[in-house]
Amino acid sequence: MFDQATANVNQADLEEKLRLRKALQDITNRIHAAQNTKQILVDLKDGILNLFNAHSITIYVVDKPRSEIYSMFLVGGSQLKEIRVPINNKSIAGYVAYAGKTVNIADVYDRKELQQMDPELAFDYTWDKKSGFKTTEVLATPVFYEKALKGVIQILNKKGGGKFTGDEQGFLQEIADVLGVAFYNQERYARRRKTKFDFLVSRGLLKEDELDNAWEESREKKEHMEAFLMEKHKISKDDIVKSYEEFFRCKVIPFNDKFPIPGELLRNLKKEYLRRELWVPLEKKDGNIHIIVDDPNNILKRDTIESILKTKAVKYDVALTEDILKYINLFFASHEDESSINDLLGKLDSDEEAEDEEGEDVVTESDSVIMQLVNKIINDAYARRTSDIHIEPNVGKKNVEIRYRVDGDCMIYQTLPFSYRAALVSRIKIMSNLDITVKRLPQDGKIKFRRSGGDEIELRVATIPTQGGVEDVVMRILAKGSTLPLEAMALSERNFKELINCAEKPYGMILVVGPTGSGKTTTLHAVLHHINKPDRKIWTAEDPVEITQYGLRQVQVQSKIGFDFAAAMRAFLRADPDVIMVGEMRDHETAKTGVEASLTGHLVFSTLHTNSAPETIVRLLDMGIDPLNFADSLLGILAQRLVRTLCKNCKEAYHPTKEEYDDIEESYGPESFAKLNVPYTDDLTLYRPKGCDACDKTGFKGRMGIHELLVNTDDVKRLIQKRASVEVIRDLAIGEGMTTLLQDGIYKSLKGFTDFKQVRRVCIK
């Protein structure tokens, strides 16, 4: 009886071994039949996992140039993602690759067990936290082919628990031997073939026959290969970029329409030639000319480029064909006309070294090409949503730099040869009706510029003499705009409610404060739009009138003829007003008249250039305004800034560090921050910029307001009458519910509209 039972056990054991051997043979065949590395890493894992009756398996492949091992996994059933681990003794898989040893661990959370293998070895438990899967047992072995490391195979958690057995360790070694041969064959095949799209095949995004057919079809249809793959095979641009990076081993340069036009480098190049040959210079940096080209490995093309540029100091990077063509179109044509900066400079065709006896530049403001050049600079600025154009000549024979300010940030648009600096500045002066003979004093003027589409824009011009006997010019584009509703101002619930409450009062003074370009006029017009009804007479005095609104009687002040804000205010008081809006309280007289008007039954709106709402009170009192009258007239002060907003298409969620959280809490004020009920937990999520095509790879698109609204309560009135300090007024206002600019900005960063760094850039408190 005993012998029969033993025989039965032996029979069952033999059958199990045969089953495992058959399953192992099946896996071996499937590994050798795999068409690419992706099939091995993703599609064959379940079959191997069944052999070991385990919960999870990861197969890594070595990436020698980066000294890493990587694997791939599917997310959501379709999206392929990578995980990469450095080859070192800081992680289990990395240690197996680093030491070339098999490990069989009973409990990864047992630090003593890990340190017996290597004192620095540790388990990264963050993955367990994210996935909710608790790792215990780990069996991992390196994958070799003829003593060369090819990867690592790692199995986690036996079903039923317990350490992996010696037999299971032996099975894993056999699979590792098979994988070593397979990975070697994949490498050998890749070395034999080598095209810039091999990455797509190795990751299973394309089959080999599909790639071969795509070459032929794109050639027949006369389409560029990348565009054909993206359109027909739905390959993403990001995957093509990765494929280029892996093949060419250099940086892939994306298109950026804010890139400065390299006028000097383009001077002897033709648009048609560059489009045909698919290369273009971007900039000259550190003595090297930076070129983007479709194939940086093409030696013949590189020799031709270096011959044309007459230098060997060339740095090459790769770009997608469509991006090279976009750069060529950007550099050689504006949105409005087909004449490029290069064409215009070519027409002048002057020698930069040629100067007259007095050292003045040869090119003059009367040259028609200089006129076209200024027109193009203004047209391109308008097309790029620019707020300010900076013309910056340099001393000696350094180039003239032209910079644009877009969404609050300056960027270089173009560099021009130094010989055009005087003509450029003189042409702008003529357009602004300024005196071109005056070069040592600042001048102010305006340009009314009609674009080719029929739109008319106005530019405010300031010339400033700078060191070396040259003049800078700054032109602010005063584009005509329509009124935004108050709901679009991004005010917090409390600020919106209180501002509406102040604006609906029959008389008093409301001030909007902040630096130039912070959106004060836009906010004032939004408030006026809310109260703009037929039963109210509203007068506005502005310099200039940028936003027009039906129902308002808008006046443009003319300081040169004595018609300033104070004169306009006096005139309005004789014209039966209900509401008066004054563009700015620049002096004592305007402020005094505004206070008196608000005390005599009128609602007065105005702006000041102060940093915060409490500081505005102290500033006006220092200007000589009577504190008793001011305390009675004031309704509220709204301080504001504009902060760049994160791009909605690509903003990236992340978990902040404790240090970052503590910095935010300290900046907000610990007591006030506690009321927001945002504790530091593993679930806390903030957002940061990433960059995509929609936002020109910056991670930011557009701007929004952050606000600080001080309401003039009875307690605040008493402090004004006592001429209290800024700190005392601020503390009282915060106690009554005011949030500071910094607090409002931090709250909006917690909501994911912007990030903390952007808030810190525009305000201190």
Coordinates of N, CA, C and O in Angstrom, one line a residue, residues 446-552:
K446 N 3.7 108.9 -30.5 CA 2.8 107.8 -30.9 C 2.8 107.5 -32.3 O 3.1 108.4 -33.2
I447 N 2.6 106.3 -32.7 CA 2.4 105.9 -34.1 C 1.1 105.3 -34.3 O 0.6 104.4 -33.6
K448 N 0.4 105.8 -35.3 CA -0.9 105.2 -35.8 C -0.5 104.3 -37.0 O -0.2 104.9 -38.1
F449 N -0.5 103.0 -36.9 CA 0.0 102.1 -37.9 C -1.2 101.3 -38.5 O -1.9 100.6 -37.8
R450 N -1.3 101.4 -39.8 CA -2.3 100.7 -40.5 C -1.7 99.4 -41.1 O -0.8 99.5 -42.0
R451 N -2.2 98.3 -40.7 CA -1.7 97.0 -41.3 C -2.3 96.7 -42.6 O -3.3 97.3 -43.0
S452 N -1.7 95.8 -43.3 CA -2.1 95.5 -44.7 C -3.5 94.9 -44.7 O -4.2 95.0 -45.7
G453 N -4.0 94.3 -43.6 CA -5.4 93.8 -43.6 C -6.4 94.8 -43.3 O -7.6 94.6 -43.4
G454 N -6.0 96.1 -43.1 CA -6.9 97.2 -42.8 C -7.0 97.6 -41.4 O -7.6 98.6 -41.1
D455 N -6.6 96.7 -40.5 CA -6.6 97.0 -39.0 C -5.7 98.2 -38.7 O -4.6 98.3 -39.3
E456 N -6.1 99.1 -37.8 CA -5.3 100.1 -37.4 C -4.9 99.9 -35.9 O -5.7 99.6 -35.1
I457 N -3.6 100.0 -35.7 CA -3.1 99.8 -34.3 C -2.3 101.0 -33.9 O -1.8 101.7 -34.7
E458 N -2.3 101.3 -32.6 CA -1.6 102.5 -32.1 C -0.4 102.0 -31.2 O -0.5 101.0 -30.5
L459 N 0.7 102.7 -31.4 CA 1.9 102.3 -30.6 C 2.4 103.6 -29.8 O 2.4 104.7 -30.4
R460 N 2.6 103.4 -28.6 CA 3.2 104.4 -27.7 C 4.7 104.3 -27.8 O 5.3 103.2 -27.5
V461 N 5.4 105.3 -28.2 CA 6.9 105.2 -28.5 C 7.7 106.0 -27.4 O 7.3 107.2 -27.1
A462 N 8.7 105.5 -26.9 CA 9.7 106.2 -26.0 C 11.1 106.0 -26.5 O 11.5 104.8 -26.7
T463 N 11.8 107.1 -26.7 CA 13.2 106.9 -27.1 C 14.1 107.4 -25.9 O 13.7 108.3 -25.2
I464 N 15.1 106.6 -25.6 CA 16.0 106.9 -24.4 C 17.5 106.8 -24.8 O 17.9 105.8 -25.4
P465 N 18.2 107.9 -24.6 CA 19.7 107.9 -25.0 C 20.4 106.9 -24.0 O 20.2 107.0 -22.8
T466 N 21.2 106.1 -24.5 CA 22.0 105.1 -23.7 C 23.5 105.3 -23.9 O 23.9 106.0 -24.8
Q467 N 24.2 104.6 -23.1 CA 25.7 104.8 -23.0 C 26.3 104.5 -24.4 O 25.9 103.6 -25.1
G468 N 27.3 105.3 -24.8 CA 27.9 105.1 -26.1 C 27.4 105.9 -27.2 O 27.7 105.7 -28.4
G469 N 26.5 106.9 -26.9 CA 25.9 107.8 -27.9 C 24.9 107.1 -28.8 O 24.6 107.6 -29.9
V470 N 24.2 106.1 -28.3 CA 23.2 105.4 -29.1 C 21.8 105.7 -28.4 O 21.8 106.1 -27.3
E471 N 20.7 105.3 -29.1 CA 19.4 105.5 -28.5 C 18.6 104.2 -28.5 O 18.6 103.5 -29.6
D472 N 18.0 103.9 -27.4 CA 17.1 102.7 -27.4 C 15.7 103.2 -27.7 O 15.3 104.4 -27.4
V473 N 14.9 102.4 -28.3 CA 13.5 102.7 -28.6 C 12.6 101.6 -28.0 O 12.9 100.4 -28.2
V474 N 11.5 102.0 -27.3 CA 10.6 101.0 -26.8 C 9.2 101.4 -27.3 O 8.8 102.5 -27.1
M475 N 8.5 100.5 -28.0 CA 7.2 100.7 -28.5 C 6.2 99.8 -27.9 O 6.3 98.6 -27.9
R476 N 5.2 100.4 -27.2 CA 4.1 99.6 -26.6 C 2.9 99.6 -27.6 O 2.4 100.6 -28.0
I477 N 2.5 98.3 -27.9 CA 1.3 98.2 -28.8 C 0.0 98.4 -28.0 O -0.3 97.6 -27.1
L478 N -0.7 99.4 -28.4 CA -2.0 99.7 -27.7 C -3.1 99.2 -28.6 O -3.9 100.0 -29.2
A479 N -3.2 97.9 -28.6 CA -4.3 97.3 -29.5 C -5.7 97.6 -29.0 O -5.9 97.5 -27.8
K480 N -6.6 97.9 -29.9 CA -7.9 98.2 -29.5 C -8.6 96.9 -29.0 O -8.4 95.9 -29.6
G481 N -9.3 97.0 -27.9 CA -9.9 95.8 -27.3 C -11.3 96.0 -26.9 O -11.8 97.1 -26.8
S482 N -12.0 94.9 -26.7 CA -13.4 94.9 -26.3 C -13.4 94.7 -24.8 O -12.4 94.1 -24.2
T483 N -14.5 95.0 -24.1 CA -14.6 94.9 -22.7 C -14.9 93.4 -22.3 O -15.7 92.7 -22.8
L484 N -14.1 92.9 -21.3 CA -14.3 91.6 -20.8 C -15.3 91.7 -19.6 O -15.3 92.7 -18.9
P485 N -16.1 90.7 -19.4 CA -17.1 90.7 -18.3 C -16.3 90.5 -17.0 O -15.2 89.9 -16.9
L486 N -16.9 91.0 -15.9 CA -16.2 90.9 -14.6 C -16.0 89.5 -14.2 O -15.1 89.1 -13.4
E487 N -16.9 88.6 -14.6 CA -16.8 87.2 -14.3 C -15.6 86.5 -14.9 O -15.1 85.5 -14.4
A488 N -15.0 87.2 -15.9 CA -13.8 86.6 -16.6 C -12.5 87.1 -15.9 O -11.4 86.8 -16.4
M489 N -12.6 87.8 -14.8 CA -11.4 88.4 -14.2 C -10.7 87.5 -13.2 O -9.7 87.9 -12.6
A490 N -11.2 86.3 -13.0 CA -10.6 85.3 -12.1 C -10.6 85.8 -10.7 O -9.7 85.4 -9.9
L491 N -11.6 86.6 -10.3 CA -11.7 87.0 -8.9 C -12.1 85.9 -8.0 O -13.0 85.1 -8.4
S492 N -11.6 85.8 -6.7 CA -12.1 84.8 -5.8 C -13.6 85.2 -5.4 O -14.0 86.3 -5.7
E493 N -14.3 84.2 -4.8 CA -15.7 84.4 -4.5 C -15.9 85.7 -3.6 O -16.8 86.5 -3.8
R494 N -15.0 85.8 -2.6 CA -15.1 86.9 -1.6 C -14.8 88.2 -2.3 O -15.6 89.2 -2.2
N495 N -13.7 88.3 -3.1 CA -13.4 89.5 -3.8 C -14.4 89.9 -4.8 O -14.7 91.1 -5.0
F496 N -15.0 89.0 -5.6 CA -16.0 89.3 -6.6 C -17.2 89.9 -5.9 O -17.8 91.0 -6.3
K497 N -17.7 89.3 -4.8 CA -18.9 89.8 -4.1 C -18.6 91.2 -3.5 O -19.5 92.1 -3.6
E498 N -17.5 91.4 -2.9 CA -17.2 92.7 -2.2 C -17.0 93.8 -3.3 O -17.4 94.9 -3.1
L499 N -16.4 93.4 -4.4 CA -16.1 94.5 -5.5 C -17.5 94.9 -6.1 O -17.7 96.1 -6.3
I500 N -18.3 93.9 -6.3 CA -19.7 94.3 -6.8 C -20.4 95.2 -5.8 O -21.1 96.2 -6.2
N501 N -20.3 94.8 -4.6 CA -21.0 95.6 -3.5 C -20.5 97.0 -3.5 O -21.3 98.0 -3.4
C502 N -19.1 97.2 -3.7 CA -18.6 98.6 -3.7 C -19.0 99.3 -4.9 O -19.4 100.5 -4.9
A503 N -19.0 98.7 -6.1 CA -19.3 99.3 -7.4 C -20.8 99.7 -7.5 O -21.1 100.6 -8.2
E504 N -21.6 99.1 -6.7 CA -23.1 99.4 -6.7 C -23.5 100.5 -5.7 O -24.6 100.9 -5.6
K505 N -22.5 101.1 -5.0 CA -22.7 102.2 -4.1 C -23.0 103.5 -4.9 O -22.4 103.6 -6.0
P506 N -23.8 104.4 -4.4 CA -24.1 105.6 -5.3 C -22.9 106.6 -5.3 O -22.8 107.4 -6.3
Y507 N -22.0 106.6 -4.3 CA -20.9 107.5 -4.4 C -19.7 106.9 -3.6 O -19.9 106.0 -2.8
G508 N -18.5 107.5 -3.8 CA -17.3 107.0 -3.1 C -16.2 106.8 -4.1 O -16.4 107.1 -5.3
M509 N -15.1 106.3 -3.7 CA -13.9 106.1 -4.5 C -13.4 104.6 -4.5 O -13.3 104.1 -3.4
I510 N -13.2 104.1 -5.7 CA -12.7 102.7 -5.9 C -11.4 102.8 -6.6 O -11.3 103.4 -7.7
L511 N -10.3 102.3 -6.1 CA -9.0 102.4 -6.7 C -8.5 101.0 -7.1 O -8.7 100.0 -6.4
V512 N -7.9 100.9 -8.3 CA -7.3 99.6 -8.7 C -5.8 99.9 -8.9 O -5.4 100.9 -9.6
V513 N -4.9 99.2 -8.2 CA -3.5 99.5 -8.1 C -2.6 98.3 -8.6 O -3.0 97.2 -8.5
G514 N -1.4 98.7 -9.0 CA -0.5 97.6 -9.5 C 0.5 98.3 -10.5 O 0.3 99.4 -10.9
P515 N 1.5 97.5 -10.9 CA 2.5 98.1 -11.8 C 2.0 98.2 -13.2 O 0.9 97.7 -13.5
T516 N 2.7 98.8 -14.1 CA 2.4 99.0 -15.5 C 2.2 97.6 -16.1 O 3.0 96.7 -15.9
G517 N 1.1 97.4 -16.9 CA 0.9 96.1 -17.5 C 0.3 95.1 -16.7 O 0.3 93.9 -17.0
S518 N -0.3 95.4 -15.5 CA -0.9 94.4 -14.6 C -2.4 94.2 -14.9 O -3.1 93.5 -14.1
G519 N -3.0 94.9 -15.9 CA -4.4 94.7 -16.2 C -5.3 95.6 -15.5 O -6.5 95.3 -15.4
K520 N -4.9 96.7 -14.9 CA -5.7 97.6 -14.1 C -6.9 98.2 -15.0 O -8.0 98.2 -14.6
T521 N -6.5 98.7 -16.2 CA -7.6 99.3 -17.0 C -8.6 98.3 -17.5 O -9.8 98.6 -17.5
T522 N -8.2 97.1 -17.7 CA -9.1 96.0 -18.1 C -10.1 95.7 -17.0 O -11.3 95.6 -17.3
T523 N -9.6 95.7 -15.8 CA -10.5 95.4 -14.6 C -11.4 96.6 -14.4 O -12.6 96.3 -14.2
L524 N -10.9 97.8 -14.5 CA -11.8 99.0 -14.4 C -12.9 98.9 -15.4 O -14.1 99.2 -15.1
H525 N -12.6 98.6 -16.6 CA -13.7 98.6 -17.7 C -14.6 97.5 -17.4 O -15.8 97.6 -17.8
A526 N -14.2 96.4 -16.9 CA -15.1 95.3 -16.5 C -16.1 95.7 -15.4 O -17.3 95.4 -15.5
V527 N -15.6 96.4 -14.4 CA -16.5 97.0 -13.4 C -17.5 98.0 -14.0 O -18.7 98.0 -13.7
L528 N -17.0 98.9 -14.8 CA -17.8 99.9 -15.5 C -18.9 99.2 -16.3 O -20.0 99.6 -16.4
H529 N -18.5 98.1 -17.0 CA -19.5 97.4 -17.8 C -20.6 96.8 -17.0 O -21.8 96.8 -17.4
H530 N -20.3 96.4 -15.7 CA -21.3 95.9 -14.8 C -22.3 96.9 -14.4 O -23.5 96.6 -14.2
I531 N -21.9 98.2 -14.3 CA -22.8 99.3 -13.8 C -23.2 100.2 -15.0 O -23.9 101.2 -14.7
N532 N -22.8 99.8 -16.2 CA -23.1 100.7 -17.3 C -24.6 100.5 -17.8 O -24.9 99.6 -18.5
K533 N -25.5 101.3 -17.2 CA -26.9 101.3 -17.5 C -27.4 102.6 -18.1 O -26.7 103.7 -17.8
P534 N -28.5 102.7 -18.8 CA -28.9 104.0 -19.4 C -29.2 105.0 -18.3 O -29.2 106.2 -18.7
D535 N -29.5 104.6 -17.1 CA -29.8 105.7 -16.1 C -28.6 106.3 -15.4 O -28.7 107.1 -14.5
R536 N -27.4 105.9 -15.9 CA -26.2 106.4 -15.3 C -25.3 107.1 -16.4 O -25.1 106.5 -17.4
K537 N -24.8 108.3 -16.0 CA -23.9 109.0 -16.9 C -22.5 108.7 -16.5 O -22.1 109.1 -15.4
I538 N -21.7 108.1 -17.4 CA -20.3 107.7 -17.0 C -19.4 108.5 -17.9 O -19.4 108.3 -19.2
W539 N -18.4 109.2 -17.3 CA -17.4 109.9 -18.0 C -16.0 109.2 -17.7 O -15.8 108.8 -16.6
T540 N -15.2 109.0 -18.8 CA -13.8 108.4 -18.5 C -12.8 109.3 -19.1 O -13.0 109.9 -20.2
A541 N -11.7 109.5 -18.4 CA -10.5 110.2 -19.0 C -9.4 109.2 -19.0 O -9.0 108.7 -18.0
E542 N -8.8 108.9 -20.2 CA -7.8 107.9 -20.4 C -6.7 108.4 -21.2 O -6.8 109.2 -22.1
D543 N -5.5 107.7 -21.0 CA -4.3 108.1 -21.8 C -3.5 106.8 -22.1 O -2.7 106.4 -21.3
P544 N -3.8 106.1 -23.2 CA -4.7 106.4 -24.3 C -6.1 105.7 -24.0 O -6.1 104.8 -23.1
V545 N -7.0 105.9 -24.9 CA -8.3 105.1 -24.9 C -8.0 103.8 -25.6 O -7.9 103.7 -26.8
E546 N -7.8 102.7 -24.8 CA -7.5 101.4 -25.4 C -8.7 100.6 -25.6 O -8.9 99.9 -26.6
I547 N -9.6 100.6 -24.6 CA -10.8 99.8 -24.6 C -12.0 100.7 -24.8 O -12.2 101.7 -24.0
T548 N -12.8 100.5 -25.8 CA -14.0 101.3 -26.1 C -15.2 100.5 -25.6 O -15.3 99.3 -25.7
Q549 N -16.2 101.3 -25.1 CA -17.4 100.7 -24.5 C -18.6 101.5 -24.8 O -18.6 102.7 -24.4
Y550 N -19.6 101.0 -25.4 CA -20.8 101.8 -25.7 C -21.5 102.2 -24.4 O -21.7 101.4 -23.5
G551 N -22.0 103.5 -24.4 CA -22.6 104.0 -23.2 C -21.7 104.8 -22.4 O -22.2 105.6 -21.6
L552 N -20.4 104.7 -22.6 CA -19.4 105.5 -21.8 C -19.1 106.7 -22.7 O -18.9 106.6 -23.9

